[in-house]
Amino acid sequence: MIETAAAELVTVAQAGGAAELTQPEVYQRVQDDALLNLSFWANIALAGLSILLFVYMGRNVEDPRSQLIFVSTLMVPLVSISSYLGLASGLTISFLEMPAGHALAGEEVLTMWGRYLTWALSTPMILLALGLLAGSNLTKIFTALVMDIGMCVTGLAAALTVSSHALRWFWYVISCAFFVAVLYILLVEWPKDAEVAGTSEIFNTLKILTVVLWLGYPIFWALGAEGIAVLDVAITSWAYSILDIGAKYIFAFLLLRWVAANESIVSSVASGTLGSATPADD
Ligand code: RET
């Protein structure tokens, strides 16, 4: 009974175009596309170097809140290495047959779904670090993180839905709605908290960097093969990789350099913030 159900599932998956290529075959396709493969390995190398650099930068940090910012930020390149290894090995890539109505309807489109999955781990770490820097409270930090995870998971759903073209975009719109909540906290709530905490200068620099670069992701999704397909897969992958360099490594470097040099400011905002659910500025 269970075996019959499982066998039916496999047939359905194959009929839907998913999982038709084996992992070695996907890996081979990635190998054949030098540009795509290079975009993965460039990020793996960069993530490795960043980990070493950030550990070195944090070697003397003693304040627990500053250490938490370091750990949270360090998670970003750690997740990144895993994310790009998943892509380079073919583990987290599928060729999905696009539904009727899509610009590439009926064609197998390379879908790097591992990216969206790992964003659900790395982007909350970025937001946690920013929320701590802003001296925000638990309520706002929690809200930003869950909205962000919602954005990534529904973005994953948009990329993996092949039953209906309209539903792909429906998921996309839901993901954007989560994103708007994240943007609201970043642009409206946390700047006020950072003002009170005395971290507004660095916070505002990182806020602008984050908002501008993060906006690029949904734009490239929409223009790429998974969206309206005016850009091909390798270009989209490079676009994500370049956005990643700014949104992760440059962001993390600027943040950690500042935190390492200003531990006393970070530790002085600790008391009234994470430990309490009341707004930091009232
Ligand atoms: C998707 C598509 C659906 C709509 C939206 C998206 C937003 C993605 C973002 C990703 C940020 C990723 C980062 C990764 C760093 O590791 C999922 C592309 C709104 C904002 C910063």
mmCIF file of N, CA and C in Angstrom, residues 40-160:
data_model
loop_
_atom_site.group_PDB
_atom_site.id
_atom_site.type_symbol
_atom_site.label_atom_id
_atom_site.label_comp_id
_atom_site.label_asym_id
_atom_site.label_seq_id
_atom_site.Cartn_x
_atom_site.Cartn_y
_atom_site.Cartn_z
ATOM 1 N N PHE A 40 29.697 29.976 -8.577
ATOM 2 C CA PHE A 40 29.573 29.218 -7.322
ATOM 3 C C PHE A 40 30.913 29.185 -6.580
ATOM 4 N N TRP A 41 31.971 28.826 -7.322
ATOM 5 C CA TRP A 41 33.266 28.640 -6.659
ATOM 6 C C TRP A 41 33.868 29.950 -6.179
ATOM 7 N N ALA A 42 33.572 31.050 -6.901
ATOM 8 C CA ALA A 42 34.057 32.365 -6.452
ATOM 9 C C ALA A 42 33.457 32.668 -5.077
ATOM 10 N N ASN A 43 32.196 32.333 -4.895
ATOM 11 C CA ASN A 43 31.551 32.595 -3.605
ATOM 12 C C ASN A 43 32.037 31.659 -2.506
ATOM 13 N N ILE A 44 32.342 30.420 -2.862
ATOM 14 C CA ILE A 44 32.866 29.490 -1.846
ATOM 15 C C ILE A 44 34.210 30.007 -1.329
ATOM 16 N N ALA A 45 35.056 30.457 -2.265
ATOM 17 C CA ALA A 45 36.373 30.974 -1.876
ATOM 18 C C ALA A 45 36.226 32.216 -0.998
ATOM 19 N N LEU A 46 35.342 33.103 -1.425
ATOM 20 C CA LEU A 46 35.129 34.343 -0.679
ATOM 21 C C LEU A 46 34.565 34.070 0.719
ATOM 22 N N ALA A 47 33.658 33.133 0.802
ATOM 23 C CA ALA A 47 33.063 32.796 2.111
ATOM 24 C C ALA A 47 34.152 32.238 3.028
ATOM 25 N N GLY A 48 35.021 31.378 2.491
ATOM 26 C CA GLY A 48 36.105 30.800 3.293
ATOM 27 C C GLY A 48 37.033 31.880 3.827
ATOM 28 N N LEU A 49 37.422 32.797 2.939
ATOM 29 C CA LEU A 49 38.314 33.886 3.373
ATOM 30 C C LEU A 49 37.627 34.770 4.412
ATOM 31 N N SER A 50 36.348 35.029 4.195
ATOM 32 C CA SER A 50 35.607 35.884 5.140
ATOM 33 C C SER A 50 35.555 35.251 6.526
ATOM 34 N N ILE A 51 35.335 33.940 6.578
ATOM 35 C CA ILE A 51 35.262 33.267 7.881
ATOM 36 C C ILE A 51 36.575 33.482 8.634
ATOM 37 N N LEU A 52 37.697 33.265 7.933
ATOM 38 C CA LEU A 52 39.002 33.430 8.587
ATOM 39 C C LEU A 52 39.190 34.873 9.060
ATOM 40 N N LEU A 53 38.830 35.804 8.170
ATOM 41 C CA LEU A 53 38.998 37.222 8.516
ATOM 42 C C LEU A 53 38.126 37.617 9.708
ATOM 43 N N PHE A 54 36.871 37.174 9.709
ATOM 44 C CA PHE A 54 35.953 37.596 10.781
ATOM 45 C C PHE A 54 36.341 36.970 12.128
ATOM 46 N N VAL A 55 36.815 35.737 12.100
ATOM 47 C CA VAL A 55 37.275 35.111 13.349
ATOM 48 C C VAL A 55 38.465 35.916 13.887
ATOM 49 N N TYR A 56 39.354 36.299 12.979
ATOM 50 C CA TYR A 56 40.522 37.090 13.390
ATOM 51 C C TYR A 56 40.075 38.438 13.962
ATOM 52 N N MET A 57 39.140 39.104 13.291
ATOM 53 C CA MET A 57 38.684 40.424 13.753
ATOM 54 C C MET A 57 38.022 40.352 15.132
ATOM 55 N N GLY A 58 37.439 39.185 15.439
ATOM 56 C CA GLY A 58 36.703 39.072 16.703
ATOM 57 C C GLY A 58 37.504 38.476 17.840
ATOM 58 N N ARG A 59 38.810 38.270 17.589
ATOM 59 C CA ARG A 59 39.596 37.505 18.570
ATOM 60 C C ARG A 59 39.639 38.145 19.951
ATOM 61 N N ASN A 60 39.538 39.493 20.021
ATOM 62 C CA ASN A 60 39.646 40.137 21.345
ATOM 63 C C ASN A 60 38.315 40.670 21.866
ATOM 64 N N VAL A 61 37.236 40.377 21.179
ATOM 65 C CA VAL A 61 35.932 40.925 21.599
ATOM 66 C C VAL A 61 35.437 40.178 22.828
ATOM 67 N N GLU A 62 35.110 40.939 23.885
ATOM 68 C CA GLU A 62 34.727 40.285 25.143
ATOM 69 C C GLU A 62 33.303 40.557 25.592
ATOM 70 N N ASP A 63 32.762 41.675 25.132
ATOM 71 C CA ASP A 63 31.393 41.999 25.537
ATOM 72 C C ASP A 63 30.413 40.977 24.909
ATOM 73 N N PRO A 64 29.522 40.379 25.736
ATOM 74 C CA PRO A 64 28.646 39.310 25.224
ATOM 75 C C PRO A 64 27.741 39.741 24.073
ATOM 76 N N ARG A 65 27.245 40.979 24.137
ATOM 77 C CA ARG A 65 26.356 41.424 23.060
ATOM 78 C C ARG A 65 27.138 41.591 21.742
ATOM 79 N N SER A 66 28.344 42.118 21.860
ATOM 80 C CA SER A 66 29.190 42.262 20.667
ATOM 81 C C SER A 66 29.550 40.876 20.134
ATOM 82 N N GLN A 67 29.789 39.954 21.074
ATOM 83 C CA GLN A 67 30.105 38.576 20.641
ATOM 84 C C GLN A 67 28.915 37.964 19.899
ATOM 85 N N LEU A 68 27.708 38.266 20.388
ATOM 86 C CA LEU A 68 26.516 37.727 19.711
ATOM 87 C C LEU A 68 26.407 38.286 18.288
ATOM 88 N N ILE A 69 26.725 39.564 18.134
ATOM 89 C CA ILE A 69 26.711 40.152 16.786
ATOM 90 C C ILE A 69 27.758 39.439 15.916
ATOM 91 N N PHE A 70 28.916 39.157 16.498
ATOM 92 C CA PHE A 70 29.958 38.453 15.743
ATOM 93 C C PHE A 70 29.498 37.052 15.331
ATOM 94 N N VAL A 71 28.930 36.306 16.283
ATOM 95 C CA VAL A 71 28.523 34.931 15.977
ATOM 96 C C VAL A 71 27.438 34.933 14.896
ATOM 97 N N SER A 72 26.472 35.817 15.085
ATOM 98 C CA SER A 72 25.367 35.890 14.131
ATOM 99 C C SER A 72 25.904 36.243 12.728
ATOM 100 N N THR A 73 26.816 37.203 12.669
ATOM 101 C CA THR A 73 27.352 37.619 11.367
ATOM 102 C C THR A 73 28.254 36.535 10.770
ATOM 103 N N LEU A 74 28.974 35.845 11.637
ATOM 104 C CA LEU A 74 29.851 34.758 11.167
ATOM 105 C C LEU A 74 29.039 33.625 10.541
ATOM 106 N N MET A 75 27.819 33.455 11.016
ATOM 107 C CA MET A 75 26.950 32.418 10.451
ATOM 108 C C MET A 75 26.666 32.656 8.962
ATOM 109 N N VAL A 76 26.745 33.937 8.549
ATOM 110 C CA VAL A 76 26.377 34.252 7.165
ATOM 111 C C VAL A 76 27.334 33.572 6.165
ATOM 112 N N PRO A 77 28.674 33.793 6.279
ATOM 113 C CA PRO A 77 29.548 33.055 5.345
ATOM 114 C C PRO A 77 29.560 31.549 5.599
ATOM 115 N N LEU A 78 29.309 31.127 6.854
ATOM 116 C CA LEU A 78 29.264 29.675 7.117
ATOM 117 C C LEU A 78 28.101 29.028 6.354
ATOM 118 N N VAL A 79 26.953 29.678 6.406
ATOM 119 C CA VAL A 79 25.797 29.165 5.659
ATOM 120 C C VAL A 79 26.081 29.260 4.160
ATOM 121 N N SER A 80 26.766 30.337 3.783
ATOM 122 C CA SER A 80 27.042 30.571 2.368
ATOM 123 C C SER A 80 27.885 29.449 1.749
ATOM 124 N N ILE A 81 28.901 29.009 2.480
ATOM 125 C CA ILE A 81 29.745 27.917 1.982
ATOM 126 C C ILE A 81 28.866 26.688 1.713
ATOM 127 N N SER A 82 28.008 26.378 2.678
ATOM 128 C CA SER A 82 27.140 25.214 2.510
ATOM 129 C C SER A 82 26.198 25.423 1.334
ATOM 130 N N SER A 83 25.671 26.632 1.226
ATOM 131 C CA SER A 83 24.716 26.932 0.157
ATOM 132 C C SER A 83 25.352 26.727 -1.226
ATOM 133 N N TYR A 84 26.533 27.317 -1.402
ATOM 134 C CA TYR A 84 27.180 27.230 -2.715
ATOM 135 C C TYR A 84 27.726 25.830 -2.993
ATOM 136 N N LEU A 85 28.118 25.116 -1.939
ATOM 137 C CA LEU A 85 28.536 23.717 -2.167
ATOM 138 C C LEU A 85 27.353 22.880 -2.645
ATOM 139 N N GLY A 86 26.195 23.156 -2.051
ATOM 140 C CA GLY A 86 24.968 22.470 -2.479
ATOM 141 C C GLY A 86 24.694 22.708 -3.960
ATOM 142 N N LEU A 87 24.926 23.944 -4.401
ATOM 143 C CA LEU A 87 24.683 24.272 -5.814
ATOM 144 C C LEU A 87 25.771 23.655 -6.706
ATOM 145 N N ALA A 88 27.037 23.836 -6.306
ATOM 146 C CA ALA A 88 28.143 23.345 -7.141
ATOM 147 C C ALA A 88 28.109 21.825 -7.299
ATOM 148 N N SER A 89 27.591 21.136 -6.282
ATOM 149 C CA SER A 89 27.566 19.669 -6.364
ATOM 150 C C SER A 89 26.311 19.141 -7.061
ATOM 151 N N GLY A 90 25.396 20.043 -7.357
ATOM 152 C CA GLY A 90 24.161 19.615 -8.021
ATOM 153 C C GLY A 90 23.098 19.134 -7.047
ATOM 154 N N LEU A 91 23.437 19.122 -5.744
ATOM 155 C CA LEU A 91 22.494 18.606 -4.747
ATOM 156 C C LEU A 91 21.222 19.443 -4.656
ATOM 157 N N THR A 92 21.376 20.777 -4.730
ATOM 158 C CA THR A 92 20.213 21.644 -4.502
ATOM 159 C C THR A 92 19.771 22.381 -5.779
ATOM 160 N N ILE A 93 20.007 21.712 -6.910
ATOM 161 C CA ILE A 93 19.551 22.267 -8.190
ATOM 162 C C ILE A 93 18.623 21.247 -8.835
ATOM 163 N N SER A 94 17.535 21.731 -9.405
ATOM 164 C CA SER A 94 16.664 20.823 -10.172
ATOM 165 C C SER A 94 16.347 21.453 -11.512
ATOM 166 N N PHE A 95 16.081 20.618 -12.486
ATOM 167 C CA PHE A 95 15.581 21.113 -13.773
ATOM 168 C C PHE A 95 14.073 20.928 -13.747
ATOM 169 N N LEU A 96 13.349 22.030 -13.774
ATOM 170 C CA LEU A 96 11.890 21.957 -13.637
ATOM 171 C C LEU A 96 11.209 22.396 -14.933
ATOM 172 N N GLU A 97 10.193 21.643 -15.324
ATOM 173 C CA GLU A 97 9.461 21.983 -16.545
ATOM 174 C C GLU A 97 8.463 23.095 -16.232
ATOM 175 N N MET A 98 8.628 24.218 -16.926
ATOM 176 C CA MET A 98 7.784 25.377 -16.627
ATOM 177 C C MET A 98 6.351 25.169 -17.157
ATOM 178 N N PRO A 99 5.370 25.680 -16.395
ATOM 179 C CA PRO A 99 3.972 25.464 -16.786
ATOM 180 C C PRO A 99 3.540 26.351 -17.961
ATOM 181 N N ALA A 100 2.378 26.031 -18.517
ATOM 182 C CA ALA A 100 1.814 26.834 -19.613
ATOM 183 C C ALA A 100 1.668 28.274 -19.136
ATOM 184 N N GLY A 101 1.977 29.208 -20.031
ATOM 185 C CA GLY A 101 1.861 30.619 -19.666
ATOM 186 C C GLY A 101 3.219 31.226 -19.343
ATOM 187 N N HIS A 102 4.152 30.386 -18.943
ATOM 188 C CA HIS A 102 5.508 30.865 -18.656
ATOM 189 C C HIS A 102 6.236 31.077 -19.984
ATOM 190 N N ALA A 103 7.187 32.069 -19.991
ATOM 191 C CA ALA A 103 7.916 32.368 -21.243
ATOM 192 C C ALA A 103 8.647 31.131 -21.763
ATOM 193 N N LEU A 104 9.047 30.233 -20.872
ATOM 194 C CA LEU A 104 9.767 29.025 -21.298
ATOM 195 C C LEU A 104 8.894 27.784 -21.082
ATOM 196 N N ALA A 105 7.599 27.929 -21.296
ATOM 197 C CA ALA A 105 6.645 26.832 -21.036
ATOM 198 C C ALA A 105 7.090 25.542 -21.722
ATOM 199 N N GLY A 106 7.059 24.447 -20.962
ATOM 200 C CA GLY A 106 7.405 23.147 -21.534
ATOM 201 C C GLY A 106 8.893 22.864 -21.512
ATOM 202 N N GLU A 107 9.701 23.911 -21.254
ATOM 203 C CA GLU A 107 11.161 23.684 -21.209
ATOM 204 C C GLU A 107 11.608 23.387 -19.788
ATOM 205 N N GLU A 108 12.700 22.655 -19.693
ATOM 206 C CA GLU A 108 13.281 22.352 -18.381
ATOM 207 C C GLU A 108 14.168 23.526 -17.981
ATOM 208 N N VAL A 109 13.810 24.184 -16.898
ATOM 209 C CA VAL A 109 14.584 25.351 -16.461
ATOM 210 C C VAL A 109 15.405 24.998 -15.217
ATOM 211 N N LEU A 110 16.672 25.354 -15.281
ATOM 212 C CA LEU A 110 17.548 25.087 -14.133
ATOM 213 C C LEU A 110 17.106 25.970 -12.959
ATOM 214 N N THR A 111 16.741 25.346 -11.865
ATOM 215 C CA THR A 111 16.240 26.078 -10.697
ATOM 216 C C THR A 111 17.161 25.844 -9.507
ATOM 217 N N MET A 112 17.759 26.939 -9.045
ATOM 218 C CA MET A 112 18.708 26.807 -7.915
ATOM 219 C C MET A 112 17.946 26.987 -6.613
ATOM 220 N N TRP A 113 17.097 26.013 -6.305
ATOM 221 C CA TRP A 113 16.215 26.178 -5.138
ATOM 222 C C TRP A 113 16.983 26.186 -3.816
ATOM 223 N N GLY A 114 18.205 25.627 -3.831
ATOM 224 C CA GLY A 114 19.024 25.626 -2.615
ATOM 225 C C GLY A 114 19.314 27.029 -2.122
ATOM 226 N N ARG A 115 19.382 27.983 -3.060
ATOM 227 C CA ARG A 115 19.623 29.372 -2.648
ATOM 228 C C ARG A 115 18.534 29.848 -1.705
ATOM 229 N N TYR A 116 17.279 29.628 -2.127
ATOM 230 C CA TYR A 116 16.152 30.160 -1.333
ATOM 231 C C TYR A 116 16.086 29.469 0.026
ATOM 232 N N LEU A 117 16.419 28.179 0.012
ATOM 233 C CA LEU A 117 16.407 27.420 1.256
ATOM 234 C C LEU A 117 17.445 27.979 2.233
ATOM 235 N N THR A 118 18.650 28.210 1.741
ATOM 236 C CA THR A 118 19.710 28.653 2.656
ATOM 237 C C THR A 118 19.560 30.136 3.032
ATOM 238 N N TRP A 119 18.871 30.909 2.174
ATOM 239 C CA TRP A 119 18.580 32.294 2.574
ATOM 240 C C TRP A 119 17.736 32.313 3.848
ATOM 241 N N ALA A 120 16.915 31.261 4.004
ATOM 242 C CA ALA A 120 16.063 31.202 5.207
ATOM 243 C C ALA A 120 16.909 31.050 6.475
ATOM 244 N N LEU A 121 18.167 30.665 6.311
ATOM 245 C CA LEU A 121 19.079 30.584 7.468
ATOM 246 C C LEU A 121 20.002 31.801 7.559
ATOM 247 N N SER A 122 20.482 32.265 6.398
ATOM 248 C CA SER A 122 21.475 33.351 6.449
ATOM 249 C C SER A 122 20.849 34.733 6.652
ATOM 250 N N THR A 123 19.732 35.007 5.988
ATOM 251 C CA THR A 123 19.181 36.371 6.103
ATOM 252 C C THR A 123 18.671 36.693 7.521
ATOM 253 N N PRO A 124 18.094 35.722 8.265
ATOM 254 C CA PRO A 124 17.726 36.077 9.650
ATOM 255 C C PRO A 124 18.942 36.440 10.487
ATOM 256 N N MET A 125 20.094 35.842 10.164
ATOM 257 C CA MET A 125 21.324 36.166 10.910
ATOM 258 C C MET A 125 21.749 37.613 10.646
ATOM 259 N N ILE A 126 21.581 38.040 9.403
ATOM 260 C CA ILE A 126 21.910 39.435 9.058
ATOM 261 C C ILE A 126 20.983 40.371 9.846
ATOM 262 N N LEU A 127 19.699 40.019 9.856
ATOM 263 C CA LEU A 127 18.732 40.890 10.544
ATOM 264 C C LEU A 127 18.936 40.871 12.059
ATOM 265 N N LEU A 128 19.295 39.706 12.593
ATOM 266 C CA LEU A 128 19.559 39.638 14.041
ATOM 267 C C LEU A 128 20.709 40.583 14.393
ATOM 268 N N ALA A 129 21.765 40.532 13.607
ATOM 269 C CA ALA A 129 22.915 41.405 13.863
ATOM 270 C C ALA A 129 22.505 42.876 13.771
ATOM 271 N N LEU A 130 21.685 43.207 12.775
ATOM 272 C CA LEU A 130 21.259 44.601 12.617
ATOM 273 C C LEU A 130 20.351 45.050 13.762
ATOM 274 N N GLY A 131 19.453 44.148 14.177
ATOM 275 C CA GLY A 131 18.542 44.467 15.278
ATOM 276 C C GLY A 131 19.304 44.685 16.576
ATOM 277 N N LEU A 132 20.326 43.859 16.805
ATOM 278 C CA LEU A 132 21.158 44.012 18.014
ATOM 279 C C LEU A 132 21.935 45.325 17.949
ATOM 280 N N LEU A 133 22.440 45.628 16.776
ATOM 281 C CA LEU A 133 23.186 46.874 16.604
ATOM 282 C C LEU A 133 22.287 48.076 16.886
ATOM 283 N N ALA A 134 21.042 47.993 16.424
ATOM 284 C CA ALA A 134 20.104 49.108 16.601
ATOM 285 C C ALA A 134 19.609 49.193 18.048
ATOM 286 N N GLY A 135 19.927 48.178 18.849
ATOM 287 C CA GLY A 135 19.439 48.183 20.233
ATOM 288 C C GLY A 135 17.940 47.963 20.277
ATOM 289 N N SER A 136 17.421 47.217 19.323
ATOM 290 C CA SER A 136 15.973 47.017 19.254
ATOM 291 C C SER A 136 15.503 46.013 20.301
ATOM 292 N N ASN A 137 14.176 45.920 20.456
ATOM 293 C CA ASN A 137 13.650 44.987 21.459
ATOM 294 C C ASN A 137 13.308 43.634 20.824
ATOM 295 N N LEU A 138 13.005 42.681 21.704
ATOM 296 C CA LEU A 138 12.769 41.303 21.264
ATOM 297 C C LEU A 138 11.596 41.205 20.287
ATOM 298 N N THR A 139 10.552 41.979 20.539
ATOM 299 C CA THR A 139 9.361 41.923 19.675
ATOM 300 C C THR A 139 9.707 42.272 18.230
ATOM 301 N N LYS A 140 10.436 43.380 18.066
ATOM 302 C CA LYS A 140 10.753 43.819 16.698
ATOM 303 C C LYS A 140 11.760 42.874 16.046
ATOM 304 N N ILE A 141 12.714 42.390 16.841
ATOM 305 C CA ILE A 141 13.710 41.476 16.273
ATOM 306 C C ILE A 141 13.014 40.184 15.832
ATOM 307 N N PHE A 142 12.154 39.656 16.699
ATOM 308 C CA PHE A 142 11.433 38.426 16.360
ATOM 309 C C PHE A 142 10.569 38.644 15.106
ATOM 310 N N THR A 143 9.868 39.780 15.070
ATOM 311 C CA THR A 143 8.998 40.060 13.918
ATOM 312 C C THR A 143 9.814 40.110 12.618
ATOM 313 N N ALA A 144 10.940 40.823 12.671
ATOM 314 C CA ALA A 144 11.771 40.934 11.462
ATOM 315 C C ALA A 144 12.230 39.548 11.005
ATOM 316 N N LEU A 145 12.644 38.725 11.964
ATOM 317 C CA LEU A 145 13.186 37.403 11.613
ATOM 318 C C LEU A 145 12.115 36.473 11.031
ATOM 319 N N VAL A 146 10.935 36.446 11.650
ATOM 320 C CA VAL A 146 9.916 35.518 11.120
ATOM 321 C C VAL A 146 9.362 36.002 9.777
ATOM 322 N N MET A 147 9.240 37.317 9.612
ATOM 323 C CA MET A 147 8.780 37.844 8.314
ATOM 324 C C MET A 147 9.803 37.483 7.224
ATOM 325 N N ASP A 148 11.058 37.593 7.604
ATOM 326 C CA ASP A 148 12.134 37.292 6.658
ATOM 327 C C ASP A 148 12.129 35.800 6.275
ATOM 328 N N ILE A 149 11.944 34.941 7.278
ATOM 329 C CA ILE A 149 11.900 33.495 6.979
ATOM 330 C C ILE A 149 10.681 33.213 6.090
ATOM 331 N N GLY A 150 9.570 33.884 6.399
ATOM 332 C CA GLY A 150 8.366 33.751 5.561
ATOM 333 C C GLY A 150 8.671 34.138 4.115
ATOM 334 N N MET A 151 9.422 35.225 3.951
ATOM 335 C CA MET A 151 9.794 35.684 2.601
ATOM 336 C C MET A 151 10.597 34.612 1.853
ATOM 337 N N CYS A 152 11.563 34.003 2.539
ATOM 338 C CA CYS A 152 12.432 33.024 1.872
ATOM 339 C C CYS A 152 11.668 31.734 1.538
ATOM 340 N N VAL A 153 10.849 31.280 2.486
ATOM 341 C CA VAL A 153 10.151 30.012 2.265
ATOM 342 C C VAL A 153 9.104 30.160 1.148
ATOM 343 N N THR A 154 8.404 31.307 1.121
ATOM 344 C CA THR A 154 7.416 31.482 0.048
ATOM 345 C C THR A 154 8.123 31.766 -1.294
ATOM 346 N N GLY A 155 9.318 32.342 -1.223
ATOM 347 C CA GLY A 155 10.126 32.506 -2.441
ATOM 348 C C GLY A 155 10.536 31.148 -2.984
ATOM 349 N N LEU A 156 10.859 30.241 -2.061
ATOM 350 C CA LEU A 156 11.183 28.853 -2.452
ATOM 351 C C LEU A 156 9.964 28.204 -3.117
ATOM 352 N N ALA A 157 8.811 28.436 -2.527
ATOM 353 C CA ALA A 157 7.574 27.875 -3.093
ATOM 354 C C ALA A 157 7.331 28.427 -4.502
ATOM 355 N N ALA A 158 7.591 29.723 -4.693
ATOM 356 C CA ALA A 158 7.402 30.333 -6.018
ATOM 357 C C ALA A 158 8.288 29.634 -7.051
ATOM 358 N N ALA A 159 9.535 29.365 -6.639
ATOM 359 C CA ALA A 159 10.495 28.762 -7.579
ATOM 360 C C ALA A 159 10.154 27.312 -7.890
ATOM 361 N N LEU A 160 9.558 26.612 -6.913
ATOM 362 C CA LEU A 160 9.323 25.169 -7.093
ATOM 363 C C LEU A 160 7.939 24.841 -7.650
#
